[in-house]
Short mmCIF file of C-alpha atoms and ligand atoms in Angstrom, two decimals:
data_model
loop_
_atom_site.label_atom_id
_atom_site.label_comp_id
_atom_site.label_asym_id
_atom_site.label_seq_id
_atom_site.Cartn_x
_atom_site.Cartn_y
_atom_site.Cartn_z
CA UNK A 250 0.00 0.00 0.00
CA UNK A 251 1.43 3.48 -0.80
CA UNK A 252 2.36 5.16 2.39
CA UNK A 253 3.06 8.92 2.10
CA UNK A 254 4.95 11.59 4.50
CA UNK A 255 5.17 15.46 4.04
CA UNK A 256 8.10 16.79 5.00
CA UNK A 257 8.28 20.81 5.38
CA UNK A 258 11.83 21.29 4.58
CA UNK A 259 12.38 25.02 5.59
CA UNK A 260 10.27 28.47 5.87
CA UNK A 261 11.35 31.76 4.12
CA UNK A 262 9.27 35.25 3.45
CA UNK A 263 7.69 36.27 0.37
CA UNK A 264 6.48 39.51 -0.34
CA UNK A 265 2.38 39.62 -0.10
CA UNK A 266 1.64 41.97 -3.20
CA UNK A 267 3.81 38.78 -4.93
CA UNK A 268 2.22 36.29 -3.87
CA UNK A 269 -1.47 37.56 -4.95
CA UNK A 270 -0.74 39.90 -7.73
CA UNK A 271 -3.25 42.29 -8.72
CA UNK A 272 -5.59 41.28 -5.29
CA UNK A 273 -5.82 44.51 -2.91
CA UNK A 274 -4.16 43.72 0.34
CA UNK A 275 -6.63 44.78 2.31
CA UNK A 276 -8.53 42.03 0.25
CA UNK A 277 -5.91 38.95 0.89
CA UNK A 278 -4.68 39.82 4.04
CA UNK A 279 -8.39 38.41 5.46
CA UNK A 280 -6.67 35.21 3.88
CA UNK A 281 -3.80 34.72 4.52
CA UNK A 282 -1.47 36.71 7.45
CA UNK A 283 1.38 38.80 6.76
CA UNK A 284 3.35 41.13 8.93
CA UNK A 285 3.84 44.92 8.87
CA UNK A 286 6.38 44.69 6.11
CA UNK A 287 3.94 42.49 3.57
CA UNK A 288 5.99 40.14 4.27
CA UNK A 289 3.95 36.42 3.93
CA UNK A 290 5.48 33.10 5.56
CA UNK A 291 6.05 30.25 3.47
CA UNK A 292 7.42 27.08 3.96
CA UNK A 293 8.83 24.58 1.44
CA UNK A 294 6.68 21.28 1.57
CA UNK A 295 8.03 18.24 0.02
CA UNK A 296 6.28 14.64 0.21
CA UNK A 297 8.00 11.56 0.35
CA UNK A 298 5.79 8.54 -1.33
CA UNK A 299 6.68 4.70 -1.21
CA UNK A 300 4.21 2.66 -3.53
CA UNK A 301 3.30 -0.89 -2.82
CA UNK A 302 5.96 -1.97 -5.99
CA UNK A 303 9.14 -0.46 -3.97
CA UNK A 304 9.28 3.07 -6.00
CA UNK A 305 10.65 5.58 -3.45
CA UNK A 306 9.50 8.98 -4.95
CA UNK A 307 10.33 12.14 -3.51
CA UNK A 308 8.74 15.40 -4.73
CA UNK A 309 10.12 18.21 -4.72
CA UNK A 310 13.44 19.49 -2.79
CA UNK A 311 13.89 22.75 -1.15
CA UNK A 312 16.31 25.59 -1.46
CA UNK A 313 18.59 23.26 0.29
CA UNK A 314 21.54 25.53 1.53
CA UNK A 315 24.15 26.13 -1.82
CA UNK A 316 22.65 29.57 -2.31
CA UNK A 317 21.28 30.86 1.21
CA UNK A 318 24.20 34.01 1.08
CA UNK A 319 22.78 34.90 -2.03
CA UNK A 320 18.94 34.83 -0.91
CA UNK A 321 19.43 36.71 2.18
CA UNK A 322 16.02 38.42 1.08
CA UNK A 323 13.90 36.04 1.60
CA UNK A 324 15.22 35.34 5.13
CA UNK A 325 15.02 31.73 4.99
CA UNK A 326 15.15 29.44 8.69
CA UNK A 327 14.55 26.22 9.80
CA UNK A 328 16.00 24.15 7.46
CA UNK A 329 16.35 20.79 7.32
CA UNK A 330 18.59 18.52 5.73
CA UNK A 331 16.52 16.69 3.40
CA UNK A 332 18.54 13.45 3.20
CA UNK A 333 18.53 13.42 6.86
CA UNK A 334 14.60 13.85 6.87
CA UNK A 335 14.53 10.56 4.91
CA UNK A 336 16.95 8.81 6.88
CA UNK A 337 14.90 9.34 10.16
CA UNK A 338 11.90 7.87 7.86
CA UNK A 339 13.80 4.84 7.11
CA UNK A 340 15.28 6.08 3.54
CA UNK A 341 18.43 6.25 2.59
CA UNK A 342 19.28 8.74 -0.04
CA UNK A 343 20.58 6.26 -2.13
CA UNK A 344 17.45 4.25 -1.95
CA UNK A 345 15.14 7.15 -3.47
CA UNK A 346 14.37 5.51 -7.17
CA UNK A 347 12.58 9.00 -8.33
CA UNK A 348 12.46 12.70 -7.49
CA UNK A 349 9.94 14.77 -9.47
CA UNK A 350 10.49 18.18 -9.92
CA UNK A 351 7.11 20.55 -10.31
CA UNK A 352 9.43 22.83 -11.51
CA UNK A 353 13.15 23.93 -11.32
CA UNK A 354 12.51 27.40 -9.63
CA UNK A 355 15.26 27.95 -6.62
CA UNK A 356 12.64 26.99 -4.15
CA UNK A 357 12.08 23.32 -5.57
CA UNK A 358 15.06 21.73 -6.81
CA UNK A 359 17.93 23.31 -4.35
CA UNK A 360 18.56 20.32 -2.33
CA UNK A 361 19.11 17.82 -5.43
CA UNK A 362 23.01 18.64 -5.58
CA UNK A 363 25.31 18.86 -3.06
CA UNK A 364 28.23 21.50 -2.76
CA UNK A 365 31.39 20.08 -0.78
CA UNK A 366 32.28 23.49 1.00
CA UNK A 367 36.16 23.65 0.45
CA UNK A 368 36.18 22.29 -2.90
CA UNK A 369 33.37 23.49 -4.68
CA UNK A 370 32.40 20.33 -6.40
CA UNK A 371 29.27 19.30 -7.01
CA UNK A 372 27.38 16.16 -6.14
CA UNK A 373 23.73 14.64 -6.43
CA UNK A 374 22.01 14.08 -3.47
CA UNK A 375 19.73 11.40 -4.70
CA UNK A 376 22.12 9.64 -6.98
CA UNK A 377 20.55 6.51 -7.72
CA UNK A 378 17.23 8.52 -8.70
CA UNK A 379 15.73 9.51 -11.87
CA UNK A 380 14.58 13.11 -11.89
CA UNK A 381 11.53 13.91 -13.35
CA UNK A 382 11.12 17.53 -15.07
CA UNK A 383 8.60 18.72 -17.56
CA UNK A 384 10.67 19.09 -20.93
CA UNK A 385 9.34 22.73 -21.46
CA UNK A 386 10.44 23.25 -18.29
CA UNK A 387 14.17 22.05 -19.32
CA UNK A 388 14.00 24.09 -22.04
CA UNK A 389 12.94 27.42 -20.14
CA UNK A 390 15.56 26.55 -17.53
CA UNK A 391 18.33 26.26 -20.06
CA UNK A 392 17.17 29.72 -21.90
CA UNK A 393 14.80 31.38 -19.32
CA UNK A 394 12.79 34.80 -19.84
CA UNK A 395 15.50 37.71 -18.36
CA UNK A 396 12.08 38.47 -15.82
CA UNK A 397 12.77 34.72 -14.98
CA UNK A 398 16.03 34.42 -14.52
CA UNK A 399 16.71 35.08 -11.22
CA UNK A 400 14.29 31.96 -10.03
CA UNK A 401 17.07 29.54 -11.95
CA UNK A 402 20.58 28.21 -10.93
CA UNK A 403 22.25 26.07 -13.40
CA UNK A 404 24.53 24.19 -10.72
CA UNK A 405 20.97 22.87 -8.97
CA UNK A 406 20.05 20.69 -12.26
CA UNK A 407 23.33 19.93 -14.35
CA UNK A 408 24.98 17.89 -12.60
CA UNK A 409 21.48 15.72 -13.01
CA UNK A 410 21.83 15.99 -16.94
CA UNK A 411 25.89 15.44 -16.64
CA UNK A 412 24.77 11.77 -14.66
CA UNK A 413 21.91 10.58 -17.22
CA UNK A 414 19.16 11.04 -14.39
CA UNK A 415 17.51 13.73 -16.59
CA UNK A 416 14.05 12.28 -17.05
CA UNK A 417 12.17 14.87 -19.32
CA UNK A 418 8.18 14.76 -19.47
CA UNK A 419 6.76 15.46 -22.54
CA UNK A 420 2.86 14.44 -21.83
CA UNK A 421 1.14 13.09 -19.12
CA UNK A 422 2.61 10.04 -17.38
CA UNK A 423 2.52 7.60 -15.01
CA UNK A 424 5.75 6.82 -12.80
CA UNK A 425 6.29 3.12 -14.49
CA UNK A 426 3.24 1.39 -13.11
CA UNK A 427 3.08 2.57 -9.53
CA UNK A 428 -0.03 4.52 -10.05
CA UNK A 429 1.46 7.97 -9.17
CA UNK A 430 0.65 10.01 -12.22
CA UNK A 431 2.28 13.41 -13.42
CA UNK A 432 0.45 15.82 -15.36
CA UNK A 433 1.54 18.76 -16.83
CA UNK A 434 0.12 22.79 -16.34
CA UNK A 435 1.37 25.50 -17.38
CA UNK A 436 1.26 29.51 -16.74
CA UNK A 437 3.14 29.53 -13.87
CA UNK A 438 6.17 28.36 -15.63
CA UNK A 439 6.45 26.27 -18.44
CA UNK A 440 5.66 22.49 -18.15
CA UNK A 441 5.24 22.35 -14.58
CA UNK A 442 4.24 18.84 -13.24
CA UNK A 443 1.45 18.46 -11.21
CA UNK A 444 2.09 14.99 -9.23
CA UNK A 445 -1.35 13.03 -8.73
CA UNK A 446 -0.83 10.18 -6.48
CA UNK A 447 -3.61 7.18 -5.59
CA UNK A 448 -4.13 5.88 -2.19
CA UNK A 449 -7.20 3.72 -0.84
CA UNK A 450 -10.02 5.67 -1.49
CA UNK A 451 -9.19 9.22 -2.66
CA UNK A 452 -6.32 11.08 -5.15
CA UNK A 453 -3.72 13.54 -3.69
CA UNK A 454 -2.55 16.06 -5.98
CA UNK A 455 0.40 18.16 -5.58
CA UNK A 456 -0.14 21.50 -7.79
CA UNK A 457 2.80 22.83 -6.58
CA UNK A 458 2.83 26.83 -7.42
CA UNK A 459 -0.55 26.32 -9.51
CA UNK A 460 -2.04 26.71 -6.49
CA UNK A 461 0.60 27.37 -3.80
CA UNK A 462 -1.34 28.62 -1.01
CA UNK A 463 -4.72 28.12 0.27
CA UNK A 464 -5.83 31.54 -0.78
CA UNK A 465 -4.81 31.35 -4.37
CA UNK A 466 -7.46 28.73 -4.54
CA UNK A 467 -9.68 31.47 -6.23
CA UNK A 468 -8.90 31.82 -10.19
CA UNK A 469 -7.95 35.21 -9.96
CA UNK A 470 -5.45 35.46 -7.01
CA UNK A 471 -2.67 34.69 -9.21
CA UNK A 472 0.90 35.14 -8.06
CA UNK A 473 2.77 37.76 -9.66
CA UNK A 474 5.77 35.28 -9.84
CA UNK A 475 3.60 33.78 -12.53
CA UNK A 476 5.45 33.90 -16.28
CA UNK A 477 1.93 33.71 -18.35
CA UNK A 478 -0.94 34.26 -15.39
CA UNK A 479 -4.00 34.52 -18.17
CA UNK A 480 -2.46 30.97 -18.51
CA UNK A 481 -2.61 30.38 -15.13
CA UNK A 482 -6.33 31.11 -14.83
CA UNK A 483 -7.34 28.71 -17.54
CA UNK A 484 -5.08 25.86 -15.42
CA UNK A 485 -5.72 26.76 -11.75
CA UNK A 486 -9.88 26.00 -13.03
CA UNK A 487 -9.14 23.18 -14.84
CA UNK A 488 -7.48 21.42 -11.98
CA UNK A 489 -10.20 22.60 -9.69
CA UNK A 490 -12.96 21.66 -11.79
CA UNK A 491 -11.78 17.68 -11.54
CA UNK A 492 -10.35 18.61 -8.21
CA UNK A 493 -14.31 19.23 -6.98
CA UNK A 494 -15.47 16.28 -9.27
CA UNK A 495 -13.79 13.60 -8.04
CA UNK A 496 -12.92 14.71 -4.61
CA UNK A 497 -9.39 15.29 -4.70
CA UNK A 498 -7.16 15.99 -1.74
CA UNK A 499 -4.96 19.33 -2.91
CA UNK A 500 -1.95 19.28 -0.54
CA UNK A 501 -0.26 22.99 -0.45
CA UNK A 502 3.63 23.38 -1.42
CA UNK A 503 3.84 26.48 0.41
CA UNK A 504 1.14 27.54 2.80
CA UNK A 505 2.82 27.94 6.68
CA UNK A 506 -0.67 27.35 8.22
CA UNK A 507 -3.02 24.87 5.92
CA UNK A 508 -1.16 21.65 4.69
CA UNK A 509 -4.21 20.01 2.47
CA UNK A 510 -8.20 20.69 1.39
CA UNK A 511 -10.87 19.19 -0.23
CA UNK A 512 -12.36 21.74 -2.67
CA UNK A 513 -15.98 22.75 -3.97
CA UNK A 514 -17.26 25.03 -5.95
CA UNK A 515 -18.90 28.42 -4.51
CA UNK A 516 -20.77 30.05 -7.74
CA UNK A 517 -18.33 31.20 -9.90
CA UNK A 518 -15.67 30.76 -7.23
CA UNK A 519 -14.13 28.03 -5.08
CA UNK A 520 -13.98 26.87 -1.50
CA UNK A 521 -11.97 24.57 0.65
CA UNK A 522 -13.67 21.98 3.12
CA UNK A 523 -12.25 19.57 5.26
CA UNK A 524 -8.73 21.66 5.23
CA UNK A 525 -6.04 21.29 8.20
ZN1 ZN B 280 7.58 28.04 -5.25
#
């Protein structure tokens, strides 16, 4: 039986006019708290899933801790040590057969290569893994928007390519036959994957930053981070839409203070139910 475990692998601060975009504060801060600088916590959530036929999937890694001096903005704390999270849950790094990536903004793929501290040289955390990334989302990471640049680091991903663990998604998947199926959205970023994973009696999905917080759960409260949000809209719905239909447990990527919701739909808008 699949047995799953979230792991919040740090916190940092994002600004709240970012987060919600064109949303009045006034409007989002009945939402979601933020203090007297705008400034919004968010934590990093990654889940760790084993499936009944011995895949070890983790999704999505963290800022891990190559690039903290040069992030001081977003004052991030807490952070754990993401292999060490997995040991403590029985997991060896080297045991971890797949890592998908929703995307490879600084805030998702940090902790999938290592930096030795006097040398320099790289390593892969997970090195036994394949590493699932949307293919557009290769591509945009290799030659990203100058607006987008700043989300990227090369040294968090090539070392993957340089290995052969690149495993580039060009439709909708399913991890060999484990049942855990990624789907692909786009308007944040390019090709972001959007993990869906089965377990008796319901779906979790993972939408990552389609729908990163709690609050952004209504069409319009796009982030501002977003590279095509008129995109966006048309995804965040469509998820929602089979989200409501089939009763689908959302589990936030970065919301400090709800983890997961059921959805339903409120008129022309959505709500959450059943959310901790
Ligand atoms: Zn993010």
């Amino acid at each position: 039986m699949t047995q799953i475990h979230i792991i919040d692998t740090g916190y940092f601060y994002a600004d709240g006019g970012a987060m919600f975009g064109v949303v009045p504060k006034k409007t989002w801060k009945k939402r979601y708290d933020a203090g007297d600088a705008n400034d919004c916590l968010l934590v990093m959530r990654s889940l760790l899933v084993q499936t009944g036929d011995g895949r070890v999937i983790l999704i999505d890694a963290g800022v891990g801790t190559k690039q903290l001096d040069k992030l001081r903005y977003y004052k991030f704390f807490k952070m754990l040590d993401l292999r060490q999270e997995l040991l403590k849950r029985g997991v060896r790094a080297e045991a971890v057969t797949d890592v998908v990536l929703t995307h490879l903004h600084l805030d998702h793929c940090g902790s999938v290569t290592l930096k030795d501290e006097t040398t320099g040289e790289l390593s892969l955390a997970f090195p036994h893994a394949r590493h699932w990334v949307g293919r557009a989302q290769w591509a945009n990471f290799l030659s990203p928007h100058p607006l987008e640049k700043a989300s990227y680091f090369m040294e968090n991903m090539l070392p993957v390519k340089e290995a052969g663990l690149l495993q580039p998604v060009d439709t909708d998947c399913e991890i060999d036959s484990s049942g855990v199926c990624l789907r692909l959205y786009h308007g944040h970023t390019p090709g972001q994957i959007v993990p869906y994973i089965p377990i008796p009696g319901q779906t979790i999905v993972f939408p990552g930053d389609v729908i990163p917080l709690a609050a952004n759960v209504t069409p319009g409260w796009i982030s501002a981070y977003d590279t095509s949000p008129l995109i966006s809209y048309h995804e965040k719905i469509r998820l929602l839409e089979e989200a409501v239909n089939k009763k689908q447990l959302l589990l936030f990527c970065h919301d400090a203070f709800t983890t997961r919701s059921y959805v339903k739909r409120a008129g022309r808008f959505y709500s959450l139910y059943g959310n901790f």
